[in-house]
Structure formats: structure tokens, C-alpha cells
Amino acid sequence: MQPRPVRPRRLLLSATAAVAVAATLTACGSSGGGGKKSAADAAPGGSASATAPSSAAAPSSAAPSAAPSAASGKVQLPTGPAAQLTKARDTAAGPIMMTTLNGPKSGVSAKVWIWLPPEYNDPKYANYGFPVLTLYAGGQSNGYNTWTDDQLPIQVADEDLVKQGKAHPFIMVMPVQNLVSNESQSLDCSDIPGQPKMDTWMSQDVPDFVRANFRTLKSRDGWGLMGASTGAFCSAKMALEHPEQYKAAVPIDGYFNPDSSFWKGHETERLANSPDVLVAQGKADVRMLATAGGATPDEVKLVKAWVAKAAGPTKIDYYEQPGGKHLTSHFKKMIPDTLQWLTQNMAGPSA
């Protein structure tokens, strides 16, 4: 049996303003990231120096060529029915919308936030499908999502990078991961026996909702995941369990061992949903970028040990944030670099 790490009870936030990242990801160009598992909860000991991920192809420009008269075979046009969306808030890069998704396959009803890049409604892109990036927050994320407010302003960062030709304009999808705020009732992004089918909701109902409402890409090359802390666990798990759906994932400062109290009496199922087990099975042809905070030796040890278990065709780049801690303000600093890494490993808008 794998050791069960202790679950911290609150999201770690920083009151200080974000500053520039001390070192860049070599493969990502220019430098620039809420939380359940703190570094203090990982196995003790260990340290490492910053390591940059391997290089990848440079991102293509966001500017489209002449728009064709009809969508090609690469584009998934909205299938409907259209969901009723309400505006959650405005950003400098456009509004974030929200809906309650009643999942027909899972039976789960929960909130989902959506952001469309400005390019989506640009007439030049009228026949283009867009890549989809699903973002998972830390903690229980019940009724809120740090990716939708100023704590992790990824939408503005993406649009700035698009204008510089350094990132794709992503459709961003931000679903709830748990149905209550009680940490002891975490669903671990899984179909735990006897509990709400959260894996089915996240891996089937949410993508189906996106395809029903927006122009996307048919290929999994246009679908990626990213999350911090608890969200890192979810992004790693979903990519390893559903490689037919997702091409790339970025688990930021994560842990990889499911530890919900609901797994009691279901050890076989728990291990089947463990990224710590899945990463070594050599079944998922996915790319991942796993990060750890350099100022948290326990976290560094935990993440590096997990990366070392990866068996092909799974490929994982590792990045250690110099001076990084398990704080939302430190996750924020990594947003530009992680967006560029995702751009290098996912397909861009296509007609």
C-alpha cells in the first residue's frame, strides 16, 4: 500500500505581489502560476537544483491565414444544445462566463467557468477551431476557482502572449472538482465507489459540454490540462487515465497519491486511480511538465521521485522554480512559462 500523505486544510495564499521568475524554462522562451498539498506534507528530506524541460518546437503564430469558406475536417463545430451562460466577471482580456452543468453521463451537477479568447469572435477566425485548456484549482474548489479571479490571472497573460506570438489563444474551461467544502470529503477527481462520479463528469460531461457549445479541434492534440496543488493531482490523473482525450498536462507543485477518506474499503480502486501508479504503467502517450518549488525540499523530493517513475510513451519534463514555495502567488509567477510550454506541445487554432 502506498503511504497516505496528510491533506492540508486551506489554500495557501500570499499577500505579496508577484515578481519576475528568477530563471526561465529553456524550452519556453521568455520568463514569467490553489492548494491542498503543502510541501510540509510530502516525504521529508531531499533537494535539487533548477532543471529546465527539454526543448520543443517553437509555437506557431496566432495570426490565421486566409479563412476558408467552411470548416475543415480538423474542426469540431458546436453540436448543441447551447448552454445558458451568465457572466461571472470581466477581465482585461474579455469576460469569464459561468454555467451549472448537469452531467447526463455522471449525474453530477456542478459549476463550470468558461473564457473565450478575443480571437474566438474575430471574423478572421470564423471557421477556426480552438485548443481547449482545462484548469483545475487547488483545495476543494467548491463554488470558486482561483483561475477565474486575480489570484491566477491566466486569461490576461494568455492574451498578452498571443499578441507576442508566443502562445495559442486557448479556450479555458474551469470546472469545480468537489461538491462540498469539507476536505475529508474530497472526491479525488475519481469515480469512487458509492460517491458522485467525478471522473466521469470531468472526463466526459465537461468535454461534451465544450464541444456542444464551442468550435474546438477534433484531435486530442488540441486538448490540454493544468492545475496547481490539488489541481495538479487532477491534471496528472486525468491525462494518464484519458490519453485518448488529452495530449498534454502541467501539474504545478502537485502530489500524486489519492487520499480521500472515501477510498476506505476500496484499495484496489484507489490504486487504479493513483497517478503514482499510472505513471509507471507505460500506457499513456502524453506529455507533461511537472513543477516543484525550489524553496520546499520535501515537495522537490516528492515531485522528482514521481517524474523518475515515468515509463514511455509518457514523457515528463521537470521544472524547479528557484525560491518557489507552495503559494498561489508563486504559482502565478509560472503562468507565462507554462502557457508557452503548452503551446509548444499542443495544436493551435486550425481551420
CSV table of N, CA and C in Angstrom, one decimal, residues 21-118:
chain,number,residue,atom,x,y,z
A,21,VAL,N,10.1,35.7,-12.5
A,21,VAL,CA,10.7,34.4,-12.2
A,21,VAL,C,12.2,34.6,-12.3
A,22,ALA,N,12.9,34.0,-11.4
A,22,ALA,CA,14.4,34.2,-11.3
A,22,ALA,C,15.1,33.4,-12.5
A,23,ALA,N,14.5,32.3,-12.9
A,23,ALA,CA,15.1,31.6,-14.0
A,23,ALA,C,14.0,31.2,-15.0
A,24,THR,N,14.3,31.1,-16.2
A,24,THR,CA,13.3,30.7,-17.2
A,24,THR,C,13.4,29.3,-17.6
A,25,LEU,N,12.3,28.8,-18.2
A,25,LEU,CA,12.3,27.4,-18.8
A,25,LEU,C,13.0,27.5,-20.1
A,26,THR,N,14.1,26.8,-20.3
A,26,THR,CA,14.8,27.0,-21.5
A,26,THR,C,14.0,26.7,-22.8
A,27,ALA,N,13.1,25.8,-22.7
A,27,ALA,CA,12.3,25.4,-23.9
A,27,ALA,C,11.2,26.4,-24.1
A,28,CYS,N,10.9,27.3,-23.1
A,28,CYS,CA,9.7,28.1,-23.2
A,28,CYS,C,10.0,29.5,-23.6
A,29,GLY,N,11.2,29.9,-23.8
A,29,GLY,CA,11.5,31.3,-24.2
A,29,GLY,C,11.5,32.2,-23.0
A,30,SER,N,10.7,33.4,-23.1
A,30,SER,CA,10.8,34.4,-22.0
A,30,SER,C,10.2,33.9,-20.8
A,31,SER,N,10.6,34.5,-19.6
A,31,SER,CA,10.1,34.1,-18.3
A,31,SER,C,8.9,34.7,-17.9
A,32,GLY,N,8.3,34.2,-17.0
A,32,GLY,CA,7.1,34.8,-16.5
A,32,GLY,C,7.5,35.5,-15.1
A,33,GLY,N,1.6,30.9,-11.3
A,33,GLY,CA,1.4,30.0,-11.7
A,33,GLY,C,0.2,29.8,-11.5
A,34,GLY,N,-6.2,26.7,-6.0
A,34,GLY,CA,-4.9,27.0,-5.3
A,34,GLY,C,-4.6,25.8,-4.4
A,35,GLY,N,-4.6,25.3,-3.4
A,35,GLY,CA,-3.6,24.4,-2.9
A,35,GLY,C,-4.2,23.5,-1.9
A,36,LYS,N,-3.9,22.2,-2.0
A,36,LYS,CA,-4.3,21.3,-1.0
A,36,LYS,C,-3.1,20.7,-0.3
A,37,LYS,N,-2.1,20.2,-1.1
A,37,LYS,CA,-0.9,19.5,-0.6
A,37,LYS,C,0.2,20.5,-0.4
A,38,SER,N,0.6,20.8,0.8
A,38,SER,CA,1.7,21.7,1.0
A,38,SER,C,3.0,20.9,1.1
A,39,ALA,N,4.1,21.5,0.9
A,39,ALA,CA,5.4,20.8,0.8
A,39,ALA,C,5.7,20.1,2.1
A,40,ALA,N,5.1,20.7,3.2
A,40,ALA,CA,5.4,20.1,4.5
A,40,ALA,C,4.7,18.7,4.7
A,41,ASP,N,3.8,18.4,3.8
A,41,ASP,CA,3.1,17.1,3.8
A,41,ASP,C,3.7,16.0,3.0
A,42,ALA,N,4.7,16.4,2.2
A,42,ALA,CA,5.4,15.4,1.4
A,42,ALA,C,6.4,14.6,2.3
A,43,ALA,N,7.1,13.6,1.6
A,43,ALA,CA,8.1,12.9,2.4
A,43,ALA,C,9.2,13.8,2.7
A,44,PRO,N,9.8,13.7,3.9
A,44,PRO,CA,10.9,14.6,4.4
A,44,PRO,C,12.2,14.4,3.6
A,45,GLY,N,12.9,15.5,3.6
A,45,GLY,CA,14.3,15.5,3.0
A,45,GLY,C,14.3,15.7,1.6
A,46,GLY,N,15.6,15.8,1.0
A,46,GLY,CA,15.7,16.0,-0.4
A,46,GLY,C,15.8,17.4,-0.9
A,47,SER,N,16.6,17.7,-1.9
A,47,SER,CA,16.7,19.0,-2.5
A,47,SER,C,17.3,18.8,-3.9
A,48,ALA,N,17.1,19.8,-4.8
A,48,ALA,CA,17.6,19.7,-6.1
A,48,ALA,C,17.7,21.1,-6.7
A,49,SER,N,18.6,21.2,-7.7
A,49,SER,CA,18.7,22.5,-8.3
A,49,SER,C,17.7,22.6,-9.5
A,50,ALA,N,17.5,23.8,-10.0
A,50,ALA,CA,16.6,24.1,-11.0
A,50,ALA,C,16.9,23.3,-12.3
A,51,THR,N,15.9,22.7,-12.9
A,51,THR,CA,16.1,21.9,-14.1
A,51,THR,C,15.1,22.4,-15.2
A,52,ALA,N,15.6,22.6,-16.4
A,52,ALA,CA,14.7,23.1,-17.4
A,52,ALA,C,14.2,21.9,-18.2
A,53,PRO,N,13.0,22.0,-18.7
A,53,PRO,CA,12.5,20.9,-19.6
A,53,PRO,C,13.2,20.9,-20.9
A,54,SER,N,13.1,19.7,-21.6
A,54,SER,CA,13.7,19.6,-22.9
A,54,SER,C,13.1,20.5,-23.9
A,55,SER,N,13.8,20.8,-24.9
A,55,SER,CA,13.3,21.8,-25.9
A,55,SER,C,12.3,21.2,-26.8
A,56,ALA,N,11.4,22.0,-27.3
A,56,ALA,CA,10.3,21.6,-28.2
A,56,ALA,C,10.2,22.6,-29.3
A,57,ALA,N,9.4,22.2,-30.3
A,57,ALA,CA,9.2,23.1,-31.4
A,57,ALA,C,8.7,24.5,-31.0
A,58,ALA,N,9.1,25.5,-31.7
A,58,ALA,CA,8.6,26.9,-31.4
A,58,ALA,C,7.2,27.0,-31.7
A,59,PRO,N,6.4,27.7,-30.9
A,59,PRO,CA,5.0,27.9,-31.1
A,59,PRO,C,4.7,28.6,-32.4
A,60,SER,N,3.7,28.2,-33.1
A,60,SER,CA,3.3,28.9,-34.3
A,60,SER,C,2.6,30.2,-34.0
A,61,SER,N,2.6,31.2,-34.9
A,61,SER,CA,1.9,32.4,-34.7
A,61,SER,C,0.4,32.3,-34.6
A,62,ALA,N,-0.2,33.1,-33.8
A,62,ALA,CA,-1.6,33.0,-33.6
A,62,ALA,C,-2.4,33.6,-34.8
A,63,ALA,N,-1.7,34.4,-35.7
A,63,ALA,CA,-2.4,35.0,-36.8
A,63,ALA,C,-2.8,34.0,-37.8
A,64,PRO,N,-4.1,34.0,-38.2
A,64,PRO,CA,-4.6,33.0,-39.2
A,64,PRO,C,-4.2,33.3,-40.6
A,65,SER,N,-4.2,32.3,-41.4
A,65,SER,CA,-4.1,32.6,-42.9
A,65,SER,C,-5.5,32.9,-43.4
A,66,ALA,N,-5.7,33.0,-44.7
A,66,ALA,CA,-7.0,33.4,-45.2
A,66,ALA,C,-8.0,32.4,-44.8
A,67,ALA,N,-9.1,32.9,-44.2
A,67,ALA,CA,-10.1,32.0,-43.7
A,67,ALA,C,-10.9,31.3,-44.8
A,68,PRO,N,-11.0,29.9,-44.7
A,68,PRO,CA,-11.7,29.2,-45.7
A,68,PRO,C,-13.2,29.4,-45.6
A,69,SER,N,-14.0,29.0,-46.6
A,69,SER,CA,-15.4,29.2,-46.5
A,69,SER,C,-16.1,28.3,-45.6
A,70,ALA,N,-15.5,27.2,-45.3
A,70,ALA,CA,-16.2,26.2,-44.4
A,70,ALA,C,-15.1,25.5,-43.6
A,71,ALA,N,-15.5,25.0,-42.4
A,71,ALA,CA,-14.6,24.3,-41.6
A,71,ALA,C,-14.1,23.0,-42.2
A,72,SER,N,-12.8,22.7,-42.0
A,72,SER,CA,-12.2,21.5,-42.5
A,72,SER,C,-12.5,20.3,-41.5
A,73,GLY,N,-11.9,19.2,-41.9
A,73,GLY,CA,-12.0,18.0,-41.0
A,73,GLY,C,-11.3,18.1,-39.7
A,74,LYS,N,-10.5,19.2,-39.5
A,74,LYS,CA,-9.9,19.3,-38.2
A,74,LYS,C,-10.7,20.0,-37.2
A,75,VAL,N,-11.8,20.6,-37.6
A,75,VAL,CA,-12.6,21.4,-36.7
A,75,VAL,C,-13.9,20.7,-36.2
A,76,GLN,N,-14.1,20.8,-34.9
A,76,GLN,CA,-15.4,20.2,-34.4
A,76,GLN,C,-16.3,21.4,-34.2
A,77,LEU,N,-17.3,21.5,-35.0
A,77,LEU,CA,-18.3,22.6,-34.9
A,77,LEU,C,-19.2,22.3,-33.7
A,78,PRO,N,-19.8,23.3,-33.1
A,78,PRO,CA,-20.7,23.1,-31.9
A,78,PRO,C,-21.9,22.1,-32.3
A,79,THR,N,-22.1,21.2,-31.4
A,79,THR,CA,-23.1,20.2,-31.7
A,79,THR,C,-24.5,20.6,-31.1
A,80,GLY,N,-24.4,21.5,-30.1
A,80,GLY,CA,-25.6,21.9,-29.3
A,80,GLY,C,-26.1,20.7,-28.4
A,81,PRO,N,-27.1,21.0,-27.6
A,81,PRO,CA,-27.8,22.2,-27.5
A,81,PRO,C,-26.9,23.3,-26.7
A,82,ALA,N,-27.2,24.6,-27.0
A,82,ALA,CA,-26.4,25.6,-26.4
A,82,ALA,C,-26.8,25.8,-25.0
A,83,ALA,N,-25.8,25.9,-24.1
A,83,ALA,CA,-26.0,26.1,-22.7
A,83,ALA,C,-26.3,27.6,-22.4
A,84,GLN,N,-27.0,27.8,-21.3
A,84,GLN,CA,-27.2,29.1,-20.8
A,84,GLN,C,-26.1,29.6,-20.0
A,85,LEU,N,-25.4,30.6,-20.4
A,85,LEU,CA,-24.2,31.1,-19.7
A,85,LEU,C,-24.5,32.5,-19.2
A,86,THR,N,-24.0,32.7,-18.0
A,86,THR,CA,-24.1,34.1,-17.4
A,86,THR,C,-22.6,34.6,-17.1
A,87,LYS,N,-22.5,35.9,-17.1
A,87,LYS,CA,-21.2,36.5,-16.9
A,87,LYS,C,-20.8,36.4,-15.4
A,88,ALA,N,-19.6,35.9,-15.1
A,88,ALA,CA,-19.1,35.8,-13.8
A,88,ALA,C,-18.3,37.0,-13.4
A,89,ARG,N,-17.5,37.5,-14.3
A,89,ARG,CA,-16.7,38.7,-14.1
A,89,ARG,C,-16.1,39.1,-15.4
A,90,ASP,N,-15.6,40.4,-15.4
A,90,ASP,CA,-14.9,40.9,-16.6
A,90,ASP,C,-13.4,40.8,-16.3
A,91,THR,N,-12.6,40.7,-17.4
A,91,THR,CA,-11.2,40.8,-17.3
A,91,THR,C,-10.7,41.7,-18.4
A,92,ALA,N,-9.5,42.1,-18.3
A,92,ALA,CA,-8.9,42.9,-19.4
A,92,ALA,C,-8.8,42.2,-20.7
A,93,ALA,N,-9.0,40.9,-20.7
A,93,ALA,CA,-9.0,40.0,-21.9
A,93,ALA,C,-10.3,39.5,-22.2
A,94,GLY,N,-11.4,40.0,-21.7
A,94,GLY,CA,-12.7,39.6,-22.0
A,94,GLY,C,-13.4,38.9,-20.8
A,95,PRO,N,-14.7,38.7,-20.9
A,95,PRO,CA,-15.5,38.2,-19.8
A,95,PRO,C,-15.3,36.7,-19.5
A,96,ILE,N,-15.4,36.3,-18.3
A,96,ILE,CA,-15.4,34.9,-17.9
A,96,ILE,C,-16.9,34.6,-17.6
A,97,MET,N,-17.4,33.5,-18.3
A,97,MET,CA,-18.8,33.1,-18.2
A,97,MET,C,-18.9,31.9,-17.3
A,98,MET,N,-20.1,31.6,-16.8
A,98,MET,CA,-20.3,30.5,-15.9
A,98,MET,C,-21.7,29.8,-16.2
A,99,THR,N,-21.7,28.5,-15.9
A,99,THR,CA,-23.0,27.8,-16.0
A,99,THR,C,-23.0,26.7,-15.0
A,100,THR,N,-24.1,26.1,-14.7
A,100,THR,CA,-24.2,24.9,-14.0
A,100,THR,C,-24.4,23.7,-14.9
A,101,LEU,N,-23.5,22.8,-14.9
A,101,LEU,CA,-23.5,21.7,-15.9
A,101,LEU,C,-24.1,20.5,-15.2
A,102,ASN,N,-25.3,20.0,-15.7
A,102,ASN,CA,-25.9,18.8,-15.2
A,102,ASN,C,-25.4,17.7,-16.1
A,103,GLY,N,-24.5,16.9,-15.6
A,103,GLY,CA,-23.9,15.9,-16.4
A,103,GLY,C,-24.8,14.7,-16.7
A,104,PRO,N,-25.1,14.5,-18.0
A,104,PRO,CA,-26.0,13.4,-18.3
A,104,PRO,C,-25.4,12.0,-18.1
A,105,LYS,N,-24.0,11.9,-18.2
A,105,LYS,CA,-23.4,10.6,-18.0
A,105,LYS,C,-23.0,10.3,-16.6
A,106,SER,N,-22.7,11.4,-15.8
A,106,SER,CA,-22.3,11.2,-14.4
A,106,SER,C,-23.4,11.4,-13.4
A,107,GLY,N,-24.4,12.2,-13.8
A,107,GLY,CA,-25.4,12.6,-12.8
A,107,GLY,C,-24.9,13.7,-11.9
A,108,VAL,N,-23.7,14.2,-12.1
A,108,VAL,CA,-23.2,15.3,-11.2
A,108,VAL,C,-23.6,16.6,-11.8
A,109,SER,N,-24.0,17.5,-10.9
A,109,SER,CA,-24.4,18.9,-11.2
A,109,SER,C,-23.4,19.8,-10.5
A,110,ALA,N,-22.7,20.6,-11.3
A,110,ALA,CA,-21.7,21.5,-10.6
A,110,ALA,C,-21.4,22.6,-11.6
A,111,LYS,N,-20.7,23.6,-11.1
A,111,LYS,CA,-20.4,24.8,-11.8
A,111,LYS,C,-19.2,24.6,-12.8
A,112,VAL,N,-19.2,25.3,-13.9
A,112,VAL,CA,-18.1,25.4,-14.8
A,112,VAL,C,-18.0,26.8,-15.3
A,113,TRP,N,-16.8,27.3,-15.3
A,113,TRP,CA,-16.5,28.6,-15.8
A,113,TRP,C,-15.8,28.5,-17.2
A,114,ILE,N,-16.1,29.4,-18.1
A,114,ILE,CA,-15.5,29.4,-19.5
A,114,ILE,C,-15.0,30.8,-19.8
A,115,TRP,N,-13.8,30.8,-20.4
A,115,TRP,CA,-13.3,32.0,-21.0
A,115,TRP,C,-12.9,31.8,-22.5
A,116,LEU,N,-13.4,32.6,-23.4
A,116,LEU,CA,-13.1,32.6,-24.8
A,116,LEU,C,-12.1,33.7,-25.1
A,117,PRO,N,-11.0,33.3,-25.8
A,117,PRO,CA,-10.0,34.4,-26.2
A,117,PRO,C,-10.7,35.3,-27.1
A,118,PRO,N,-10.2,36.6,-27.2
A,118,PRO,CA,-10.8,37.6,-28.1
A,118,PRO,C,-10.8,37.1,-29.6
